[in-house]
XYZ file of C-alpha atoms in Angstrom:
253
model
C -54.919 17.263 -19.563
C -53.554 15.266 -16.657
C -50.149 16.396 -15.457
C -47.417 13.780 -16.134
C -45.271 12.908 -13.168
C -41.762 11.414 -13.294
C -41.633 7.563 -12.718
C -40.503 6.633 -9.183
C -36.810 5.777 -8.843
C -36.423 2.175 -7.990
C -33.297 1.254 -6.170
C -32.184 -2.247 -7.028
C -31.153 -4.622 -4.347
C -27.486 -5.483 -4.127
C -26.730 -8.050 -6.912
C -25.298 -11.347 -5.693
C -23.491 -11.474 -9.000
C -21.680 -8.230 -8.294
C -20.821 -9.355 -4.799
C -19.365 -12.625 -6.236
C -17.256 -10.658 -8.639
C -15.836 -8.481 -5.679
C -15.088 -11.643 -3.773
C -13.460 -13.277 -6.756
C -11.119 -10.263 -7.387
C -10.397 -9.959 -3.724
C -9.332 -13.641 -3.391
C -7.214 -13.286 -6.596
C -5.310 -10.401 -4.946
C -5.015 -11.991 -1.469
C -3.817 -15.373 -2.828
C -1.312 -14.022 -5.278
C 0.277 -11.698 -2.711
C -0.123 -13.908 0.188
C 2.020 -16.510 -1.194
C 4.963 -14.150 -1.365
C 5.157 -14.482 2.390
C 7.210 -17.568 1.726
C 9.893 -15.340 0.224
C 9.866 -13.157 3.506
C 10.149 -16.187 5.668
C 13.204 -17.416 3.752
C 14.708 -13.895 3.534
C 14.152 -13.309 7.200
C 15.646 -16.573 8.452
C 18.616 -15.870 6.057
C 19.110 -12.533 7.671
C 19.636 -14.251 11.110
C 16.257 -13.695 12.567
C 14.753 -16.552 14.606
C 11.540 -18.400 13.704
C 9.690 -16.540 16.609
C 10.977 -13.246 15.335
C 10.048 -13.776 11.796
C 6.457 -15.041 12.494
C 6.023 -12.144 14.925
C 6.839 -9.619 12.304
C 4.177 -10.914 9.925
C 1.588 -11.286 12.717
C 1.972 -7.878 14.318
C 3.558 -5.739 11.686
C 1.923 -7.272 8.570
C 2.990 -4.706 5.895
C 5.169 -6.501 3.407
C 7.330 -3.813 1.979
C 8.289 -2.667 5.614
C 9.067 -6.201 6.537
C 11.398 -6.758 3.580
C 13.047 -3.435 4.191
C 13.786 -4.332 7.769
C 15.271 -7.789 7.138
C 17.144 -6.500 3.963
C 18.860 -3.807 6.026
C 19.612 -6.194 8.722
C 21.033 -8.750 6.214
C 23.192 -5.991 4.776
C 24.746 -5.313 8.202
C 22.742 -2.217 8.879
C 22.247 -0.762 12.428
C 19.141 -2.197 13.864
C 17.656 1.151 14.705
C 18.339 2.547 11.239
C 16.657 -0.619 9.731
C 13.515 -0.200 12.100
C 13.404 3.520 11.076
C 13.398 2.713 7.427
C 10.578 0.114 7.923
C 8.650 2.460 10.126
C 8.749 5.334 7.569
C 7.570 2.910 4.837
C 4.776 1.832 7.079
C 3.475 5.350 7.699
C 1.876 5.205 4.267
C -0.747 2.924 5.899
C -1.874 5.738 8.080
C -2.672 7.852 5.071
C -4.724 4.929 3.529
C -6.562 4.689 6.875
C -7.756 8.305 6.502
C -9.305 7.658 3.199
C -10.684 4.150 4.122
C -12.227 5.312 7.255
C -14.538 7.573 5.347
C -15.236 5.015 2.651
C -15.844 1.930 4.846
C -17.574 3.730 7.722
C -17.023 0.706 9.939
C -18.482 0.648 13.507
C -16.265 2.088 16.027
C -15.645 -1.265 17.922
C -14.351 -2.896 14.760
C -11.955 -0.166 13.659
C -8.822 -1.189 15.833
C -9.186 -4.704 14.317
C -9.756 -3.484 10.832
C -6.736 -1.124 11.055
C -4.427 -4.204 11.118
C -5.484 -4.906 7.548
C -5.065 -1.416 6.156
C -2.296 -2.273 3.676
C -1.545 -1.563 -0.080
C -3.647 -4.402 -1.348
C -6.727 -3.934 0.764
C -6.771 -0.327 -0.102
C -6.386 -0.893 -3.738
C -9.271 -3.419 -3.811
C -11.556 -1.225 -1.614
C -11.039 1.957 -3.450
C -11.684 0.265 -6.735
C -15.297 -0.651 -5.897
C -18.347 1.512 -6.843
C -20.220 1.155 -3.522
C -19.634 1.230 0.123
C -20.992 -2.427 0.464
C -18.595 -3.664 -2.305
C -15.706 -1.695 -0.718
C -16.429 -3.410 2.617
C -16.721 -6.952 0.932
C -13.386 -6.277 -0.973
C -11.513 -4.940 2.032
C -12.613 -7.833 4.306
C -11.968 -10.695 1.857
C -8.657 -9.319 0.733
C -7.588 -8.656 4.308
C -8.563 -11.990 5.635
C -7.201 -14.020 2.815
C -3.918 -12.188 2.821
C -3.483 -12.215 6.560
C -3.920 -15.919 6.856
C -1.894 -16.912 3.750
C 0.967 -14.388 4.426
C 1.486 -15.733 7.990
C 1.170 -19.365 6.937
C 3.731 -18.979 4.136
C 6.057 -16.918 6.395
C 6.053 -19.826 8.690
C 6.724 -22.337 5.905
C 9.455 -20.073 4.424
C 11.197 -19.787 7.748
C 11.013 -23.521 8.335
C 12.219 -24.321 4.859
C 15.119 -21.852 4.824
C 17.619 -24.448 5.945
C 16.516 -26.888 3.261
C 17.103 -24.258 0.542
C 20.632 -23.609 1.738
C 22.056 -20.265 0.517
C 18.963 -18.112 0.321
C 20.833 -15.336 -1.506
C 21.430 -17.689 -4.559
C 17.645 -18.076 -5.034
C 16.896 -14.305 -5.234
C 13.779 -14.739 -3.141
C 14.586 -11.403 -1.324
C 13.410 -9.569 -4.601
C 9.978 -11.285 -4.622
C 8.540 -8.861 -2.135
C 9.714 -5.586 -3.764
C 8.676 -7.041 -7.038
C 5.168 -7.617 -5.860
C 4.977 -4.077 -4.411
C 6.174 -2.495 -7.549
C 3.655 -4.538 -9.643
C 0.880 -3.140 -7.391
C 2.336 0.304 -7.373
C 3.000 0.837 -11.160
C -0.721 1.002 -12.316
C -1.371 3.714 -9.666
C 1.219 6.122 -11.182
C -1.377 7.896 -13.446
C -0.155 11.486 -13.260
C 3.077 13.053 -14.353
C 3.613 14.251 -10.753
C 3.301 10.772 -9.430
C 5.611 9.264 -11.971
C 8.184 11.993 -11.251
C 7.997 11.341 -7.650
C 8.513 7.606 -8.233
C 11.398 8.228 -10.545
C 13.242 10.567 -8.242
C 12.754 8.260 -5.328
C 14.311 5.431 -7.280
C 17.323 7.471 -8.210
C 17.893 8.850 -4.750
C 17.510 5.252 -3.285
C 19.809 3.566 -5.836
C 22.226 6.513 -5.922
C 22.732 6.722 -2.247
C 22.894 2.957 -1.663
C 26.723 2.731 -2.028
C 27.458 5.697 0.144
C 24.980 5.497 3.018
C 24.412 2.748 5.795
C 21.756 0.106 4.968
C 18.373 1.448 5.491
C 19.177 5.176 5.210
C 18.739 5.269 1.365
C 15.041 4.381 1.938
C 14.689 7.384 4.284
C 16.243 9.592 1.869
C 14.078 8.517 -0.967
C 11.182 10.007 0.878
C 12.598 13.382 0.172
C 11.378 12.927 -3.536
C 7.693 13.816 -2.419
C 8.313 17.201 -1.007
C 10.902 18.035 -3.726
C 8.445 17.362 -6.591
C 5.625 19.235 -4.653
C 7.983 22.226 -4.351
C 9.087 22.211 -7.902
C 5.473 21.892 -9.112
C 4.408 24.841 -6.673
C 7.330 27.022 -8.256
C 6.301 26.102 -11.841
C 2.540 26.972 -11.017
C 3.513 30.184 -9.569
C 5.756 31.083 -12.494
C 2.925 30.309 -14.949
C 0.420 32.572 -12.994
C 2.895 35.475 -13.088
C 3.508 34.884 -16.916
C -0.196 34.856 -17.504
C -0.700 38.268 -16.009
C 2.275 39.779 -17.759
C 4.445 39.627 -14.664
C 2.471 42.468 -13.017
C 0.884 40.277 -10.439
C -2.521 41.806 -11.468
C -5.344 40.161 -13.229
C -6.219 41.507 -16.690
C -9.966 42.497 -16.406
C -11.478 43.492 -19.667
């Protein structure tokens, strides 16, 4: 009797339909978030920044939450160095995104410095949601390109239209950026540790807002992460000790 052999594994070529779905999702994220650059342009102009300064922030910094934090602190009368420090620490999250994306995308070395400019919340979320490296690259590129172009264009339009709007505070446009950021962040808080960290950060930021200079509460809110990790470590250690009767030795029977 002839020995049966397993059928060969056939690897299907990348589906154009799958690529189209990735492009569609990436365009949706890029367009939805990119349009909020208008709010940043208006807010920045209302905070006293010039048209050149406003556009330079979007072109060079290009990390929405940090930009809003900077101009918000300046508008509240905060020290420029404190405001910049708050924006810097908010922006450091992108460095951690880059560590993960560098492995996932595996881009050629000459391309990496340019791709680093697009490592932000939205591109990271779209790339990490893809099942393959090819899809992740497509999602990252389309989201980054769409968002970068639209964000800078709408920043310019917002800064130019700030005078026509009059009192920018009355429109509440300064809340648009943080609202978009929270909408993207909320679905990512899946574990109890992540939700606890976010909750404590909110309490720290809001609680210290009346007593600390503008920009400083944002820095203080970052203490939520090490605090939650420390408490989690204590709880785990206590659980381990309780499991072995407090003797510190395993029960081997």
